[in-house]
Short mmCIF file of C-alpha atoms and ligand atoms in Angstrom, two decimals:
data_model
loop_
_atom_site.label_atom_id
_atom_site.label_comp_id
_atom_site.label_asym_id
_atom_site.label_seq_id
_atom_site.Cartn_x
_atom_site.Cartn_y
_atom_site.Cartn_z
CA MET E 1 -39.12 -43.45 -14.75
CA LYS E 2 -42.06 -45.80 -15.13
CA ILE E 3 -39.88 -48.85 -14.45
CA ASP E 4 -38.22 -47.17 -11.49
CA SER E 5 -41.48 -46.43 -9.73
CA ARG E 6 -42.67 -50.00 -10.32
CA LEU E 7 -39.42 -51.33 -8.93
CA LEU E 8 -39.81 -49.04 -5.95
CA LEU E 9 -43.32 -50.35 -5.34
CA ILE E 10 -42.14 -53.97 -5.53
CA LEU E 11 -39.28 -53.20 -3.17
CA LEU E 12 -41.69 -51.54 -0.77
CA ILE E 13 -44.01 -54.54 -0.81
CA VAL E 14 -41.14 -56.96 -0.33
CA PHE E 15 -39.74 -54.83 2.47
CA SER E 16 -43.06 -54.56 4.26
CA PHE E 17 -43.55 -58.35 4.08
CA TYR E 18 -40.04 -58.88 5.31
CA SER E 19 -40.31 -56.44 8.20
CA CYS E 20 -43.67 -57.89 9.22
CA GLY E 21 -42.20 -61.39 9.23
CA SER E 22 -39.05 -60.40 11.01
CA LYS E 23 -40.97 -58.72 13.82
CA TYR E 24 -42.99 -61.90 14.29
CA TYR E 25 -39.83 -63.98 14.50
CA VAL E 26 -37.88 -61.64 16.79
CA ARG E 27 -38.96 -61.55 20.39
CA GLN E 28 -40.36 -58.14 21.31
CA ASN E 29 -40.54 -56.36 24.64
CA PHE E 30 -43.93 -54.96 25.58
CA THR E 31 -45.26 -52.21 27.79
CA TYR E 32 -48.53 -52.60 29.66
CA LYS E 33 -50.96 -50.32 31.43
CA LYS E 34 -50.30 -52.23 34.61
CA PRO E 35 -46.61 -53.18 34.41
CA VAL E 36 -45.21 -55.48 37.07
CA ASP E 37 -41.75 -55.34 38.62
CA THR E 38 -40.30 -58.77 37.93
CA GLN E 39 -36.76 -58.05 39.12
CA THR E 40 -35.43 -60.85 41.28
CA LYS E 41 -36.45 -60.60 44.94
CA LYS E 42 -35.23 -62.39 48.01
CA ILE E 43 -37.04 -65.51 49.17
CA ASP E 44 -36.96 -67.35 52.47
CA PHE E 45 -35.96 -70.95 51.94
CA GLN E 46 -37.76 -73.28 54.32
CA GLU E 47 -35.44 -75.29 56.49
CA LYS E 48 -35.59 -78.94 55.45
CA LYS E 49 -35.88 -80.98 58.61
CA LEU E 50 -37.38 -83.91 60.45
CA CYS E 51 -39.35 -82.57 63.42
CA GLN E 52 -40.18 -84.69 66.45
CA VAL E 53 -42.30 -83.35 69.29
CA LYS E 54 -43.46 -85.73 72.05
CA GLY E 55 -43.39 -88.81 69.83
CA ILE E 56 -45.11 -87.15 66.83
CA TYR E 57 -42.99 -86.76 63.68
CA ALA E 58 -43.40 -84.28 60.84
CA ASP E 59 -41.11 -84.22 57.83
CA ASN E 60 -40.61 -81.83 54.89
CA ARG E 61 -37.55 -83.49 53.36
CA PHE E 62 -39.06 -84.17 49.94
CA ASP E 63 -39.66 -82.15 46.77
CA GLY E 64 -42.92 -80.25 46.88
CA ALA E 65 -43.03 -80.14 50.69
CA ARG E 66 -43.91 -77.07 52.73
CA LEU E 67 -43.78 -77.05 56.51
CA ASN E 68 -41.99 -74.17 58.21
CA ASP E 69 -42.31 -75.26 61.81
CA PHE E 70 -43.90 -78.00 63.94
CA THR E 71 -44.78 -77.49 67.61
CA GLN E 72 -47.17 -78.78 70.25
CA ILE E 73 -49.68 -76.10 71.30
CA ASN E 74 -51.69 -78.07 73.90
CA ASP E 75 -52.04 -81.63 75.25
CA THR E 76 -53.73 -82.95 72.13
CA THR E 77 -52.85 -80.49 69.34
CA TRP E 78 -49.75 -80.17 67.18
CA GLN E 79 -49.29 -77.08 65.00
CA VAL E 80 -47.94 -77.07 61.45
CA LEU E 81 -46.79 -73.55 60.59
CA ILE E 82 -46.96 -72.53 56.93
CA LYS E 83 -45.22 -69.42 55.59
CA PRO E 84 -44.97 -68.01 52.05
CA GLU E 85 -41.65 -67.79 50.21
CA ASN E 86 -41.83 -63.97 50.33
CA SER E 87 -44.46 -61.25 50.34
CA PRO E 88 -46.56 -59.58 49.06
CA ILE E 89 -47.95 -62.73 47.52
CA ASN E 90 -51.14 -64.19 46.12
CA PRO E 91 -52.98 -66.01 48.95
CA SER E 92 -52.46 -69.62 47.83
CA PRO E 93 -51.14 -71.16 51.07
CA TRP E 94 -49.64 -74.45 49.93
CA PHE E 95 -48.72 -77.05 52.55
CA ALA E 96 -47.32 -80.57 52.21
CA PHE E 97 -45.63 -82.76 54.80
CA LYS E 98 -45.33 -86.31 56.12
CA LEU E 99 -46.72 -87.22 59.52
CA TRP E 100 -46.34 -90.27 61.79
CA SER E 101 -45.88 -91.28 65.41
CA ALA E 102 -43.86 -93.68 67.50
CA LYS E 103 -47.04 -95.13 69.06
CA PRO E 104 -50.57 -95.30 67.62
CA ASP E 105 -52.49 -92.20 68.68
CA SER E 106 -55.30 -89.84 67.72
CA ILE E 107 -54.15 -86.24 67.65
CA TYR E 108 -55.40 -82.88 66.49
CA VAL E 109 -53.42 -81.21 63.72
CA GLN E 110 -53.64 -77.44 63.36
CA ILE E 111 -52.42 -75.92 60.11
CA LYS E 112 -51.62 -72.26 60.76
CA TYR E 113 -50.97 -69.89 57.85
CA VAL E 114 -48.82 -66.76 58.05
CA ASN E 115 -50.31 -63.85 56.04
CA ALA E 116 -53.14 -65.85 54.48
CA LYS E 117 -56.52 -67.38 55.10
CA HIS E 118 -57.22 -71.07 54.62
CA ARG E 119 -57.77 -72.00 50.98
CA TYR E 120 -57.05 -75.66 50.15
CA ARG E 121 -59.06 -78.48 51.66
CA PRO E 122 -56.42 -80.85 53.11
CA LYS E 123 -55.84 -84.16 51.32
CA ILE E 124 -54.31 -87.32 52.76
CA SER E 125 -52.46 -90.19 51.14
CA HIS E 126 -50.87 -93.39 52.45
CA ASP E 127 -48.85 -94.00 49.28
CA ARG E 128 -48.54 -90.47 47.69
CA ASN E 129 -50.56 -91.83 44.79
CA TYR E 130 -54.14 -92.23 45.98
CA TRP E 131 -55.40 -89.07 47.71
CA LYS E 132 -58.54 -88.46 49.72
CA ALA E 133 -59.89 -85.13 50.97
CA ILE E 134 -60.15 -84.60 54.72
CA ASP E 135 -63.73 -83.42 54.95
CA THR E 136 -64.06 -82.72 58.65
CA PHE E 137 -62.11 -79.74 59.94
CA THR E 138 -62.82 -76.51 61.81
CA TYR E 139 -61.60 -72.97 61.22
CA ASN E 140 -60.36 -70.46 63.77
CA ALA E 141 -62.15 -67.08 64.03
CA ASP E 142 -60.25 -65.30 61.24
CA SER E 143 -59.80 -68.41 59.01
CA THR E 144 -56.01 -68.28 59.32
CA ALA E 145 -55.91 -71.82 60.73
CA ILE E 146 -57.75 -75.12 60.48
CA VAL E 147 -57.83 -78.09 62.86
CA PHE E 148 -58.63 -81.72 62.12
CA LYS E 149 -58.36 -85.00 63.99
CA GLN E 150 -55.87 -87.50 62.64
CA PHE E 151 -54.98 -91.05 63.57
CA VAL E 152 -51.23 -91.56 63.46
CA ASN E 153 -48.98 -94.59 63.82
CA LYS E 154 -45.56 -95.65 62.60
CA ASN E 155 -46.68 -95.66 58.96
CA PRO E 156 -46.24 -92.15 57.54
CA VAL E 157 -49.09 -90.37 55.80
CA TRP E 158 -48.71 -87.46 53.41
CA ILE E 159 -50.93 -84.46 54.07
CA ALA E 160 -51.04 -81.72 51.44
CA ALA E 161 -53.10 -78.86 50.00
CA GLN E 162 -53.55 -80.83 46.76
CA LYS E 163 -52.19 -84.08 45.39
CA ILE E 164 -48.38 -83.70 45.32
CA ILE E 165 -47.01 -83.66 41.76
CA ASN E 166 -43.40 -82.49 41.86
CA LEU E 167 -40.83 -82.19 39.05
CA SER E 168 -39.74 -85.82 39.33
CA ASP E 169 -43.38 -87.01 39.14
CA THR E 170 -43.83 -84.76 36.11
CA GLN E 171 -40.72 -86.20 34.41
CA LYS E 172 -42.11 -89.72 34.92
CA TRP E 173 -45.40 -88.65 33.37
CA ILE E 174 -43.49 -87.10 30.44
CA ASP E 175 -41.59 -90.41 30.05
CA SER E 176 -44.88 -92.26 29.64
CA ILE E 177 -46.35 -89.70 27.22
CA THR E 178 -43.26 -89.42 25.06
CA ARG E 179 -43.34 -93.17 24.41
CA LYS E 180 -46.44 -92.56 22.30
CA SER E 181 -45.95 -92.39 18.55
CA LEU E 182 -47.46 -88.92 18.14
CA VAL E 183 -44.76 -87.37 20.32
CA VAL E 184 -41.97 -86.62 17.87
CA GLU E 185 -39.49 -84.60 19.92
CA ARG E 186 -38.50 -84.14 23.55
CA LYS E 187 -35.86 -81.86 25.01
CA VAL E 188 -34.84 -79.51 27.78
CA ILE E 189 -35.25 -75.93 26.57
CA GLY E 190 -33.62 -74.14 29.48
CA LYS E 191 -32.85 -74.07 33.15
CA SER E 192 -34.57 -72.54 36.15
CA VAL E 193 -32.94 -70.19 38.68
CA LEU E 194 -31.77 -73.27 40.63
CA ASN E 195 -30.63 -75.05 37.47
CA LYS E 196 -33.53 -77.49 37.16
CA ASP E 197 -34.65 -78.63 33.71
CA ILE E 198 -37.51 -76.92 31.88
CA PRO E 199 -38.91 -79.80 29.82
CA TYR E 200 -40.58 -79.58 26.42
CA PHE E 201 -42.05 -82.00 23.91
CA LYS E 202 -43.75 -81.78 20.55
CA ILE E 203 -46.86 -83.61 19.38
CA GLY E 204 -47.33 -83.93 15.63
CA THR E 205 -45.61 -85.45 12.65
CA ASP E 206 -41.93 -85.42 11.80
CA THR E 207 -42.29 -82.82 9.09
CA ALA E 208 -43.03 -79.32 10.28
CA SER E 209 -43.97 -78.00 6.85
CA ASN E 210 -47.20 -76.00 6.59
CA THR E 211 -48.25 -76.72 10.13
CA SER E 212 -49.67 -74.10 12.44
CA VAL E 213 -48.77 -74.35 16.09
CA ILE E 214 -50.72 -74.53 19.33
CA ILE E 215 -48.83 -74.08 22.58
CA LEU E 216 -49.79 -75.71 25.89
CA MET E 217 -48.20 -74.86 29.22
CA SER E 218 -48.69 -75.33 32.94
CA ARG E 219 -47.32 -74.94 36.49
CA GLN E 220 -46.25 -71.31 36.39
CA HIS E 221 -48.00 -71.24 39.79
CA PRO E 222 -46.92 -74.22 41.90
CA PRO E 223 -50.06 -74.99 43.96
CA GLU E 224 -52.34 -75.00 40.91
CA VAL E 225 -52.44 -78.77 40.63
CA THR E 226 -56.03 -79.09 39.39
CA GLY E 227 -55.05 -77.00 36.35
CA PHE E 228 -52.12 -79.35 35.77
CA MET E 229 -54.44 -82.37 36.04
CA ALA E 230 -56.59 -80.85 33.27
CA PHE E 231 -53.41 -80.25 31.26
CA GLN E 232 -52.42 -83.93 31.69
CA SER E 233 -55.79 -85.21 30.45
CA PHE E 234 -55.63 -82.71 27.59
CA VAL E 235 -52.22 -83.97 26.48
CA GLU E 236 -53.16 -87.64 26.96
CA GLU E 237 -56.21 -87.24 24.72
CA LEU E 238 -54.12 -85.41 22.10
CA THR E 239 -51.61 -88.24 21.91
CA GLU E 240 -54.23 -90.96 21.26
CA ASN E 241 -53.94 -92.51 17.82
CA ASN E 242 -57.31 -92.13 16.12
CA ALA E 243 -58.86 -90.69 12.98
CA LEU E 244 -59.28 -87.24 14.49
CA THR E 245 -55.67 -86.84 15.68
CA GLY E 246 -54.52 -88.37 12.38
CA ALA E 247 -56.25 -85.61 10.44
CA PHE E 248 -55.43 -82.89 12.94
CA PHE E 249 -51.69 -83.44 12.95
CA GLN E 250 -51.56 -83.13 9.17
CA LYS E 251 -52.32 -79.45 9.64
CA TYR E 252 -51.20 -78.58 13.16
CA GLU E 253 -48.60 -79.36 15.73
CA ILE E 254 -48.57 -78.86 19.48
CA TRP E 255 -45.66 -77.61 21.55
CA VAL E 256 -45.92 -78.63 25.19
CA PHE E 257 -44.30 -77.05 28.28
CA PRO E 258 -45.55 -79.09 31.27
CA ILE E 259 -43.74 -77.29 34.10
CA LEU E 260 -42.51 -73.72 33.74
CA ASN E 261 -41.70 -73.22 37.42
CA PRO E 262 -39.87 -76.38 38.53
CA ASP E 263 -38.09 -74.61 41.42
CA GLY E 264 -41.33 -73.22 42.81
CA VAL E 265 -43.00 -76.63 42.56
CA ASP E 266 -40.17 -78.49 44.30
CA LEU E 267 -39.68 -75.79 46.96
CA GLY E 268 -43.38 -75.97 47.83
CA HIS E 269 -43.92 -72.31 46.93
CA TRP E 270 -47.27 -70.57 47.14
CA ARG E 271 -46.79 -68.64 43.91
CA HIS E 272 -43.29 -67.54 42.88
CA ASN E 273 -40.14 -68.96 41.30
CA ALA E 274 -36.81 -69.08 43.13
CA GLY E 275 -36.28 -65.47 42.00
CA GLY E 276 -39.25 -64.54 44.21
CA VAL E 277 -41.34 -63.47 41.20
CA ASP E 278 -44.76 -64.36 39.81
CA LEU E 279 -43.68 -65.82 36.47
CA ASN E 280 -47.03 -65.07 34.89
CA ARG E 281 -46.25 -61.36 35.14
CA ASP E 282 -42.90 -61.56 33.36
CA TRP E 283 -44.13 -62.00 29.76
CA ALA E 284 -42.95 -58.52 28.69
CA GLU E 285 -39.38 -58.02 29.90
CA TYR E 286 -38.29 -61.67 30.40
CA ARG E 287 -36.28 -60.97 33.54
CA GLN E 288 -36.61 -64.49 34.98
CA PRO E 289 -34.70 -67.36 33.31
CA GLU E 290 -37.77 -69.59 33.00
CA ILE E 291 -39.73 -67.06 30.94
CA GLU E 292 -36.62 -65.92 29.08
CA ALA E 293 -36.04 -69.57 28.03
CA VAL E 294 -39.58 -70.43 26.99
CA THR E 295 -40.23 -67.25 25.00
CA ASP E 296 -36.83 -67.38 23.30
CA PHE E 297 -37.38 -71.02 22.37
CA ILE E 298 -40.88 -70.44 20.96
CA VAL E 299 -39.83 -67.49 18.79
CA LYS E 300 -36.69 -69.20 17.45
CA GLU E 301 -38.42 -72.53 16.87
CA ALA E 302 -41.23 -70.80 14.98
CA LYS E 303 -38.67 -68.93 12.86
CA LYS E 304 -36.79 -72.12 11.97
CA HIS E 305 -39.62 -73.50 9.81
CA ARG E 306 -41.51 -70.19 9.33
CA GLN E 307 -44.39 -71.61 11.40
CA LYS E 308 -47.37 -69.63 12.64
CA ILE E 309 -48.33 -69.72 16.31
CA ILE E 310 -52.13 -69.51 16.33
CA LEU E 311 -53.16 -70.40 19.89
CA GLY E 312 -51.65 -70.61 23.36
CA ILE E 313 -53.41 -72.29 26.27
CA ASP E 314 -52.05 -71.81 29.79
CA PHE E 315 -53.45 -74.12 32.51
CA HIS E 316 -54.05 -72.71 35.99
CA SER E 317 -56.30 -73.16 39.04
CA THR E 318 -58.45 -70.75 40.98
CA PHE E 319 -61.59 -70.92 43.13
CA LYS E 320 -63.94 -71.87 40.27
CA ASP E 321 -63.55 -73.02 36.65
CA ILE E 322 -63.03 -70.00 34.39
CA TYR E 323 -61.95 -69.32 30.82
CA TYR E 324 -59.96 -66.07 30.75
CA VAL E 325 -60.16 -64.94 27.16
CA PHE E 326 -59.61 -61.83 25.01
CA ASP E 327 -62.03 -58.94 25.03
CA GLU E 328 -63.84 -58.07 21.80
CA ASP E 329 -61.26 -55.53 20.60
CA MET E 330 -58.55 -58.16 20.30
CA LYS E 331 -58.77 -59.80 16.87
CA SER E 332 -56.41 -62.75 16.69
CA VAL E 333 -55.57 -64.90 13.65
CA ILE E 334 -58.36 -67.22 14.77
CA ASN E 335 -60.66 -64.47 15.92
CA GLY E 336 -63.88 -65.95 17.29
CA PHE E 337 -62.32 -69.28 18.26
CA SER E 338 -62.61 -68.88 22.03
CA PRO E 339 -66.37 -68.21 22.25
CA LEU E 340 -67.10 -71.04 19.80
CA TRP E 341 -64.81 -73.50 21.52
CA THR E 342 -65.88 -72.79 25.08
CA THR E 343 -69.58 -72.87 24.13
CA SER E 344 -69.05 -76.32 22.59
CA ILE E 345 -67.27 -77.59 25.69
CA ASP E 346 -69.94 -76.19 28.00
CA ARG E 347 -72.74 -77.81 25.98
CA LEU E 348 -71.08 -81.23 26.24
CA ILE E 349 -70.20 -81.00 29.95
CA TYR E 350 -73.60 -79.57 30.96
CA PRO E 351 -74.74 -79.01 33.73
CA PHE E 352 -71.19 -78.26 34.93
CA GLU E 353 -70.59 -74.53 34.43
CA THR E 354 -67.43 -72.60 33.58
CA LYS E 355 -67.36 -68.82 33.74
CA TYR E 356 -66.43 -67.04 30.48
CA SER E 357 -64.37 -64.03 31.40
CA PRO E 358 -63.05 -61.62 28.73
CA PHE E 359 -60.13 -59.47 29.84
CA ALA E 360 -58.45 -56.35 28.48
CA PRO E 361 -54.71 -56.85 27.89
CA THR E 362 -53.46 -54.75 30.80
CA GLN E 363 -50.92 -57.15 32.32
CA PRO E 364 -47.82 -59.04 31.14
CA VAL E 365 -49.35 -62.54 31.34
CA SER E 366 -48.77 -65.39 28.86
CA LYS E 367 -52.19 -65.01 27.23
CA ASN E 368 -51.41 -61.43 26.18
CA TRP E 369 -47.92 -62.37 25.01
CA PHE E 370 -49.36 -64.80 22.46
CA TYR E 371 -51.44 -61.95 21.09
CA ASN E 372 -48.78 -59.24 21.10
CA GLN E 373 -45.95 -61.40 19.78
CA PHE E 374 -47.85 -63.55 17.26
CA ASN E 375 -51.35 -62.13 16.99
CA ALA E 376 -52.39 -65.56 18.27
CA GLU E 377 -55.38 -66.37 20.43
CA GLY E 378 -54.57 -66.86 24.12
CA ILE E 379 -56.65 -68.59 26.75
CA THR E 380 -56.07 -69.12 30.45
CA TYR E 381 -57.79 -72.41 31.27
CA GLU E 382 -58.59 -72.12 34.98
CA VAL E 383 -59.76 -75.14 36.96
CA GLY E 384 -61.51 -74.84 40.33
CA ASP E 385 -59.51 -75.82 43.42
CA ASN E 386 -62.26 -78.29 44.35
CA THR E 387 -63.42 -79.42 40.91
CA PRO E 388 -63.71 -83.24 41.10
CA ALA E 389 -60.98 -85.17 39.25
CA LYS E 390 -63.57 -86.95 37.08
CA ILE E 391 -65.01 -83.64 35.85
CA ILE E 392 -61.52 -82.20 35.25
CA ASP E 393 -60.63 -85.21 33.11
CA LYS E 394 -63.92 -85.39 31.21
CA LYS E 395 -63.97 -81.67 30.44
CA ALA E 396 -60.34 -81.63 29.26
CA ARG E 397 -60.95 -84.53 26.89
CA ILE E 398 -64.09 -82.86 25.52
CA ALA E 399 -62.04 -79.68 25.13
CA VAL E 400 -59.43 -81.49 23.01
CA VAL E 401 -61.94 -83.14 20.69
CA THR E 402 -63.91 -79.92 20.17
CA MET E 403 -60.69 -77.93 19.64
CA MET E 404 -59.53 -80.34 16.95
CA ASP E 405 -62.97 -80.42 15.29
CA LEU E 406 -63.16 -76.63 15.18
CA LEU E 407 -59.61 -76.06 13.96
CA LEU E 408 -59.92 -78.71 11.24
CA GLN E 409 -62.80 -76.68 9.79
CA TRP E 410 -61.12 -73.32 10.35
CA LYS E 411 -60.72 -71.03 7.32
CA PHE E 412 -57.68 -68.82 7.64
ZN1 ZN Q 1 -52.34 -69.29 38.20
#
């Protein structure tokens, strides 16, 4: 009898360990206080076309473009009409088009938004590489349109809400990053609704043993380019060969998902994927193929080497720089990391300020998935729409160094 009860106890302990582990390594579905319907919805595809009105040309035949119509509204003004992919939708009216003329001329360009107020200061580029903000423009009475003066000639200019970084640009950037010695794996982990690649790469060492994992991701929301720029600087700093990364990648590895919504990015969407859904609300039921692929990959990859996911950082943009973090009730495996980390960043980037914004886990966003699935810390790293590129880069690099410093000292 004595032996039996001991055996029973051992079995119970083994079973409880096993069930705990198996739950961690099997993707769960979650219910939230504020669930979101992420069933596929219809979208309106913009017609790809070259428009010509009285010698002025506008063109949306490139990936990342958005221009729904082009008309002349008076002697000197041409209107660019911008519509969302479907509605209701977050008011992030993305626009991107090429503009030129048969003869040199100065014209007024009106950008008119359907169902949204103006948000993004227009940027102009002559080579799609160097971009400059157009500072002088006027609003109409209800802010649903802006007008600016533009010199045009036979050489096309690109005009867009933010610097255009489409899937092909992102793949080229990944090519350059994955040449670095700290990137040890690169692959396609799934396909989007329109069958585009969802790229992934891993930063670390070849052996996965005993390493904890940090996940980085971006471009769930297509127009949020400043967040992606921060993500790029973050990854670039992480792949530098130096003493800090040398020590860091003995203990940790980083799994990187640069573009989770390639269709939305290339279609010039305001918010959604080609299934008409906000992907950052689908981290509970996995109804869209992009989120299905990334969550399935993370869980299976973690299971393969029994690795622990400890932190997920999702890069976005909004009006101002914000850290969306957990509220006090949520105790992750690195509980306390977010306040320490963000305070360190803020001290080093002073006087630039970032809002610290704790959030209850009421919605199926990536940050909450990291917590519910892995008990990991989750952070949404939001960059302001108008945060200068130099600040974005400097802050991201500070963020990497402070993150590595903190985690190297971390006692689990
Ligand atoms: Zn976002």
